[in-house]
CSV table of C-alpha atoms in Angstrom, one decimal:
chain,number,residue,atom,x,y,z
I,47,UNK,CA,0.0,0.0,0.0
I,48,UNK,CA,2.9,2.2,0.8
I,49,UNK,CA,4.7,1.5,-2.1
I,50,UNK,CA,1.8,2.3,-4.5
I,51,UNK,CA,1.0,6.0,-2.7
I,52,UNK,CA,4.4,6.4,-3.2
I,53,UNK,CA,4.6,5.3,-6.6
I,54,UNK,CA,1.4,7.6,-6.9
I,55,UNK,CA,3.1,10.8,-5.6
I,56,UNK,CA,6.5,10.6,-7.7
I,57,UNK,CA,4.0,10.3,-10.8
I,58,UNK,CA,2.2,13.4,-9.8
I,59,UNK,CA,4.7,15.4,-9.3
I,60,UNK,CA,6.6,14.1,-12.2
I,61,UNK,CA,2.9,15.2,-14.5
I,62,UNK,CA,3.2,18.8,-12.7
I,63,UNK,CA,6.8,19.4,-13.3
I,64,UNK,CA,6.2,18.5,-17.1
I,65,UNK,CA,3.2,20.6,-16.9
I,66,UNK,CA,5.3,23.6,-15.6
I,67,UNK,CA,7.6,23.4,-17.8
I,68,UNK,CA,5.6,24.0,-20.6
I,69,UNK,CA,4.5,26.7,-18.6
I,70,UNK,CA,7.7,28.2,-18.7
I,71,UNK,CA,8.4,27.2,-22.5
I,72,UNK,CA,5.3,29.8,-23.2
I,73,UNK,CA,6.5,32.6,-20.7
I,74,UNK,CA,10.3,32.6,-22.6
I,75,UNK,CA,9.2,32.0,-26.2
I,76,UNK,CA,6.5,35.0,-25.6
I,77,UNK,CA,9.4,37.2,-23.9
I,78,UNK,CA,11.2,39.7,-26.4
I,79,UNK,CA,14.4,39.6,-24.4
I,80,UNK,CA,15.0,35.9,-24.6
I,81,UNK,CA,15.0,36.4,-28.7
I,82,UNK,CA,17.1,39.4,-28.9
I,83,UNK,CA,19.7,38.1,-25.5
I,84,UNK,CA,20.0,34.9,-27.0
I,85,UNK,CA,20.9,36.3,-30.7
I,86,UNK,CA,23.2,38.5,-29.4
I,87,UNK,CA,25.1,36.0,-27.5
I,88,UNK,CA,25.2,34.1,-31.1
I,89,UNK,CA,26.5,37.7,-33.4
I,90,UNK,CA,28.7,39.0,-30.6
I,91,UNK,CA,30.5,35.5,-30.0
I,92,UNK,CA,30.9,34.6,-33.5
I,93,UNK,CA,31.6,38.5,-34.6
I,94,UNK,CA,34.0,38.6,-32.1
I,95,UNK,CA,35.6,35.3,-33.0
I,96,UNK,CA,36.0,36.4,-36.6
I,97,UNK,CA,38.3,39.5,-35.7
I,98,UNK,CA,40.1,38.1,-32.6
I,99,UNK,CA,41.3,35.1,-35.7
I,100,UNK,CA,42.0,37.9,-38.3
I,101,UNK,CA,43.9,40.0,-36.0
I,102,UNK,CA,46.0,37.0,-34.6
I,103,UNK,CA,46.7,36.0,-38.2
I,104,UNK,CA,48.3,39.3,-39.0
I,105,UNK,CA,49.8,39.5,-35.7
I,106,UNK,CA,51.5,36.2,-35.2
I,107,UNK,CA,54.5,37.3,-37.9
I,108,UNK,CA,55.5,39.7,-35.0
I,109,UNK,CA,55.4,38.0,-32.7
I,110,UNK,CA,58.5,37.2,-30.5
I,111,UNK,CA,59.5,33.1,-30.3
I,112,UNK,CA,58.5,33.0,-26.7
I,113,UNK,CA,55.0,34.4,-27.8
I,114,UNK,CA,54.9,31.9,-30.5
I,115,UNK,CA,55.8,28.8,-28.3
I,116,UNK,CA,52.9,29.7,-25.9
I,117,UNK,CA,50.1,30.7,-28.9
I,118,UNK,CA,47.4,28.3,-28.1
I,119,UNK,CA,44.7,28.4,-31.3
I,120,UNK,CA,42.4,26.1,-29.3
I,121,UNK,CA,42.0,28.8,-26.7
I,122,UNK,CA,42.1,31.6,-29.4
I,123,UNK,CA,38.8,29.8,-30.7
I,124,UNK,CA,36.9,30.8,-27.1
I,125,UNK,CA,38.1,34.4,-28.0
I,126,UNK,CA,34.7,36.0,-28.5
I,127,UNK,CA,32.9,33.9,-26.3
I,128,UNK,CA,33.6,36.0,-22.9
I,129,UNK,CA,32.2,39.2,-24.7
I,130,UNK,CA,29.1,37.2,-25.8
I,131,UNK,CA,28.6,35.4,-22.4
I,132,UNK,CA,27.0,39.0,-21.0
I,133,UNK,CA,24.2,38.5,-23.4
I,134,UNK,CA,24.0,35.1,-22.1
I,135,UNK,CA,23.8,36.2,-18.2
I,136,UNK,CA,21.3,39.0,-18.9
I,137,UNK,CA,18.9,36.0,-20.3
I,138,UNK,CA,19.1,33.8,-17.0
I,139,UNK,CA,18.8,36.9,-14.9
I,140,UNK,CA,15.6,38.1,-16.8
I,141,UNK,CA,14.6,34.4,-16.5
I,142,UNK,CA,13.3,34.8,-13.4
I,143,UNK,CA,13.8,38.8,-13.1
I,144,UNK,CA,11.1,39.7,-15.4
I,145,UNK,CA,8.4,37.8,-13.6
I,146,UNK,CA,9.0,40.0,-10.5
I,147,UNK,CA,9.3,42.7,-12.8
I,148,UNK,CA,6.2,42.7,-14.0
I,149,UNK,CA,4.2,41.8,-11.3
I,150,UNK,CA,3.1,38.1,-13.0
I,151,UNK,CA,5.0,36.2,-10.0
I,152,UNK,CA,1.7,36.0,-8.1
I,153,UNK,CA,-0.3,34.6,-11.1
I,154,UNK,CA,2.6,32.0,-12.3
I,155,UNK,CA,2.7,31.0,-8.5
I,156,UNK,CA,-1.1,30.6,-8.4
I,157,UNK,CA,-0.6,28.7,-11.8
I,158,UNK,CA,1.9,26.2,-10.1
I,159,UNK,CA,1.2,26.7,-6.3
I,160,UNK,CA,4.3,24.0,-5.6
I,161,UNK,CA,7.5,26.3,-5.3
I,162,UNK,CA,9.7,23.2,-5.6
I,163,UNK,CA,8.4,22.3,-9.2
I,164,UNK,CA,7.7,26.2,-10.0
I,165,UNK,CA,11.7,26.6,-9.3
I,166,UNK,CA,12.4,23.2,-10.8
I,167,UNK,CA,10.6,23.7,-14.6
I,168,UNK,CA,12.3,27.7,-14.4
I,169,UNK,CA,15.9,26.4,-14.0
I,170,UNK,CA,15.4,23.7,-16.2
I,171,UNK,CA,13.7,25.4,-18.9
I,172,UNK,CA,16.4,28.1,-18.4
I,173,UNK,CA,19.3,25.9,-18.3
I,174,UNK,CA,18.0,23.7,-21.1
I,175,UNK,CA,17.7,26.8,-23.4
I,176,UNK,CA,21.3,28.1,-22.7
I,177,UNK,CA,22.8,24.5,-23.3
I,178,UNK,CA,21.1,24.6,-26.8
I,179,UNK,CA,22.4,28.0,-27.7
I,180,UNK,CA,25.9,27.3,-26.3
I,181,UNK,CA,26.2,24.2,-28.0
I,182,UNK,CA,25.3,26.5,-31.3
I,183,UNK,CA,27.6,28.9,-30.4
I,184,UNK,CA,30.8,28.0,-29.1
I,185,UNK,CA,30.7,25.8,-32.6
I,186,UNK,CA,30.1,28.5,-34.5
I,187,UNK,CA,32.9,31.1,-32.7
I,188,UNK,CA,35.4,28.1,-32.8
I,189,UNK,CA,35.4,27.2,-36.1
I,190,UNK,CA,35.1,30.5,-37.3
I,191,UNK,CA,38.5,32.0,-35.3
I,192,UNK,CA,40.1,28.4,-37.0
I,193,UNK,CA,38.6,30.0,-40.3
I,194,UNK,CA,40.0,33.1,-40.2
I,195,UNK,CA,43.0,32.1,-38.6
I,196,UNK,CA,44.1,30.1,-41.7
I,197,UNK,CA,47.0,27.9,-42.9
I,198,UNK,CA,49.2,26.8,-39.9
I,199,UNK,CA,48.0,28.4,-37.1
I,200,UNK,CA,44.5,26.9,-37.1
I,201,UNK,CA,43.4,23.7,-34.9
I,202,UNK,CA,41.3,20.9,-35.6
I,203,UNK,CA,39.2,18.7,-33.6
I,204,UNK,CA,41.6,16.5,-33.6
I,205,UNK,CA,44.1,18.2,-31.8
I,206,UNK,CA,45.1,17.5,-28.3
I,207,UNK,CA,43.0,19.2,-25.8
I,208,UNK,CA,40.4,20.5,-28.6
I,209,UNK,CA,37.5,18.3,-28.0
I,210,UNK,CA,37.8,18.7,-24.3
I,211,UNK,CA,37.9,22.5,-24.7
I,212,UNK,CA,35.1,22.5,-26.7
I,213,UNK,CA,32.6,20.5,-24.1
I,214,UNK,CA,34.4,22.1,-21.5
I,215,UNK,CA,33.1,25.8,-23.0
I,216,UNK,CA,29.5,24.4,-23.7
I,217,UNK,CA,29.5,23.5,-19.8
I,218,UNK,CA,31.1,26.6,-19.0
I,219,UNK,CA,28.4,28.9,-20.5
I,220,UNK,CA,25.4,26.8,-20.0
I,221,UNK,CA,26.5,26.4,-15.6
I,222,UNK,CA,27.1,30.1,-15.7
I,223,UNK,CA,23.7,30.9,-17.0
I,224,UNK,CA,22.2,29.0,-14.3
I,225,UNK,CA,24.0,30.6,-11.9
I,226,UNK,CA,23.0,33.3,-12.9
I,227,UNK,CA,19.5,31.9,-12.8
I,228,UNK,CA,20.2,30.8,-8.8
I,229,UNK,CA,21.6,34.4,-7.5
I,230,UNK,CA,18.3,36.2,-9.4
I,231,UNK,CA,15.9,33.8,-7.3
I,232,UNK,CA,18.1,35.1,-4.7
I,233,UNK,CA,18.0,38.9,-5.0
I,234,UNK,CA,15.0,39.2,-7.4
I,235,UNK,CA,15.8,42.4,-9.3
I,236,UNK,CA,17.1,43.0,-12.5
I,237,UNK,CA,19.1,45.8,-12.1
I,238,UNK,CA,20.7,44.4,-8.9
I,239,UNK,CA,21.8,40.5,-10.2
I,240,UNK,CA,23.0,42.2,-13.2
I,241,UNK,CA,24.7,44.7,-11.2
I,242,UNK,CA,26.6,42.3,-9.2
I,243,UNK,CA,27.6,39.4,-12.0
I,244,UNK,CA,28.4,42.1,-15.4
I,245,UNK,CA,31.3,43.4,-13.1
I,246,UNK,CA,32.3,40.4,-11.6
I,247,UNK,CA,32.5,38.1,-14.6
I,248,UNK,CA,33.7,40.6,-17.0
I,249,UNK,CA,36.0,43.0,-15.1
I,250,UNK,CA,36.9,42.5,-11.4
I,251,UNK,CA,37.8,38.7,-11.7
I,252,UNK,CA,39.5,39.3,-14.5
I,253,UNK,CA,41.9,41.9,-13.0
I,254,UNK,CA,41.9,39.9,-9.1
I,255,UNK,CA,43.2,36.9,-11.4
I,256,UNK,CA,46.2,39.0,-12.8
I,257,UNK,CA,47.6,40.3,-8.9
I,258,UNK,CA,50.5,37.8,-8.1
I,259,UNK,CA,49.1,38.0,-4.2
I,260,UNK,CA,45.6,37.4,-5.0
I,261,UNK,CA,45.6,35.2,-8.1
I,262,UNK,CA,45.8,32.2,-5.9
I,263,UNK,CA,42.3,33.1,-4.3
I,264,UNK,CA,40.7,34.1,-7.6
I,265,UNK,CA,41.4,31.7,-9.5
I,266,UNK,CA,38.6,29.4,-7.2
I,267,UNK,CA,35.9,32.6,-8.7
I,268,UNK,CA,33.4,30.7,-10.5
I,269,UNK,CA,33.9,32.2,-13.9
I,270,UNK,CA,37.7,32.0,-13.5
I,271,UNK,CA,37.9,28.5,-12.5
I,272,UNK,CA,35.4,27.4,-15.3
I,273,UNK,CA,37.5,29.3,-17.8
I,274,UNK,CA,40.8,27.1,-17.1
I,275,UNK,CA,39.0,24.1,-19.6
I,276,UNK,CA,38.9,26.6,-22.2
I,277,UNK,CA,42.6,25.9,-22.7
I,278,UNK,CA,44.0,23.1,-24.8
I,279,UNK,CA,47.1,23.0,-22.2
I,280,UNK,CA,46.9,22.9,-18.7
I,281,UNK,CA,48.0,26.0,-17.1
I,282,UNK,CA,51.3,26.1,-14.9
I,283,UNK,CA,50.4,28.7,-12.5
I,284,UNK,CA,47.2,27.8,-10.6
I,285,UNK,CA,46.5,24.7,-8.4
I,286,UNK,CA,43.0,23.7,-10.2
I,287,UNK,CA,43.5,21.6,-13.4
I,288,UNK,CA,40.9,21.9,-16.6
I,289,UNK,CA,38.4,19.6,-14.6
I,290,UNK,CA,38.7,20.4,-10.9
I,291,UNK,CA,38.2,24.0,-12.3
I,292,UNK,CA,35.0,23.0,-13.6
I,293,UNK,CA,34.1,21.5,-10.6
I,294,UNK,CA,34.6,24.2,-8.6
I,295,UNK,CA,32.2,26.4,-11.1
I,296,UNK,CA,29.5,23.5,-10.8
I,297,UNK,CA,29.6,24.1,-6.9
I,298,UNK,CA,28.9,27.7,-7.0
I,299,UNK,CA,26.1,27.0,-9.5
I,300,UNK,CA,24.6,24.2,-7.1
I,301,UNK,CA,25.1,26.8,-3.8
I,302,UNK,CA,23.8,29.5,-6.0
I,303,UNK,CA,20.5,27.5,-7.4
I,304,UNK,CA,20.4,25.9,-3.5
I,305,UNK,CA,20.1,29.8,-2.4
I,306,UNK,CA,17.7,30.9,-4.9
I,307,UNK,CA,15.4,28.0,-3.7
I,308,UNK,CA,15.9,28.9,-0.4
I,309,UNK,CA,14.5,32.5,-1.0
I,310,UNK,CA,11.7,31.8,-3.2
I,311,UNK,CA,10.4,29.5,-0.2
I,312,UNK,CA,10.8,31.4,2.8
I,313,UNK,CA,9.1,34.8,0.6
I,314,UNK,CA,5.7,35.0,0.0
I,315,UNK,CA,5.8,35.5,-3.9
């Protein structure tokens, strides 16, 4: 008797959580920002690509034999991904962002009155969408930069490291965006998540990670230690390898979505 209420009540919620997660299909193909965010994070990577491989191609003659010896063209192909990756945040943020935003929290959580399954079918939906587009784009930017590259200087699939870099950046984007997704549910405004992660990500880990006293710290960051895979050789100066990097970024994402469930519990909408 036990067995079959239990059996009972992981089919029910497994119905709802498919049910609200076509829910939240509806809210992000109806939303405007999810189009032009995700399109963005598609032109700006592969834009961005295309010059960083042209400008390395004309730039590699000059270069000085040290510089030459430690020219990677796996990690040159991940060059336009970091300016793309803002457009990329911005969509898990408004994810949940624009919901509070607009005042339809109330009516999605009268919609789907269990906040587990409500949080569950967001992050999913969310996480599930960014996976798509970074498997897209990080294809797209990497082959590109090989394209314009050219000749000598451009890597294959085949090369050492290459395939791993490749999965690696898919994982890195798509666990960024739901972290992103974890620290809105968290602080619930737009202005604020974006506020925080836009510096973080894109400026102020960048610069911690280049101070000799403080690089050993930052380099555990989330977006610094995801960013080590992007590499087709391990680096020399930092204690976390390709993998254990990636690690560490999947247990910021788990503390941040952990958080953001937290929150939407304990609130009243």
């Amino acid at each position: 008797m036990a067995a079959d209420v239990t059996t009972t009540a992981a089919g029910s919620s497994a119905t709802d959580l498919r049910a609200a997660m076509a829910f939240e299909w509806i809210k992000l193909r109806t939303l405007r920002s999810t189009v032009w965010n995700l399109g963005l994070f598609l032109v700006v990577s592969v834009a961005v690509a295309v010059l960083t491989g042209s400008v390395m191609r004309g730039a590699y003659d000059d270069m000085g034999a040290e510089s030459k010896a430690d020219f990677d063209a796996v990690a040159t192909g991940f060059g336009g991904l970091r300016l793309g990756l803002i457009a990329l945040v911005v969509f898990g943020v408004l994810t949940v962002t624009s919901e509070y935003a607009s005042g339809t929290i109330n009516s999605s959580l009268t919609a789907v009155p269990r906040r587990g399954v409500f949080y569950a079918a967001k992050v999913l939906t969310g996480t599930a969408t960014a996976f798509v587009a970074s498997v897209v784009v990080v294809a797209a930017g990497f082959f590109a930069t090989q394209l314009a590259l050219g000749g000598a200087l451009a890597a294959s699939v085949s090369d050492a490291g290459a395939v791993r870099a490749l999965v690696g950046a898919v994982l890195y984007t798509t666990l960024l965006c739901a972290f992103s997704i974890g620290l809105a549910a968290v602080l619930r405004s737009s202005a604020l998540t974006m506020g925080l992660l836009v510096p973080l990500f894109f400026m102020v880990s960048t610069i911690l990670n280049s101070l000799p006293g403080v690089r050993k710290f930052a380099q555990f960051l989330p977006d610094v230690a995801g960013s080590l895979i992007l590499s087709s050789r391990p680096p020399e100066d930092t204690v976390l390898t390709a993998w254990t990097g990636m690690a560490v970024l999947a247990a910021w994402t788990a503390l941040a979505l952990a958080l953001g469930y937290v929150a939407l519990r304990r609130r009243n909408s």
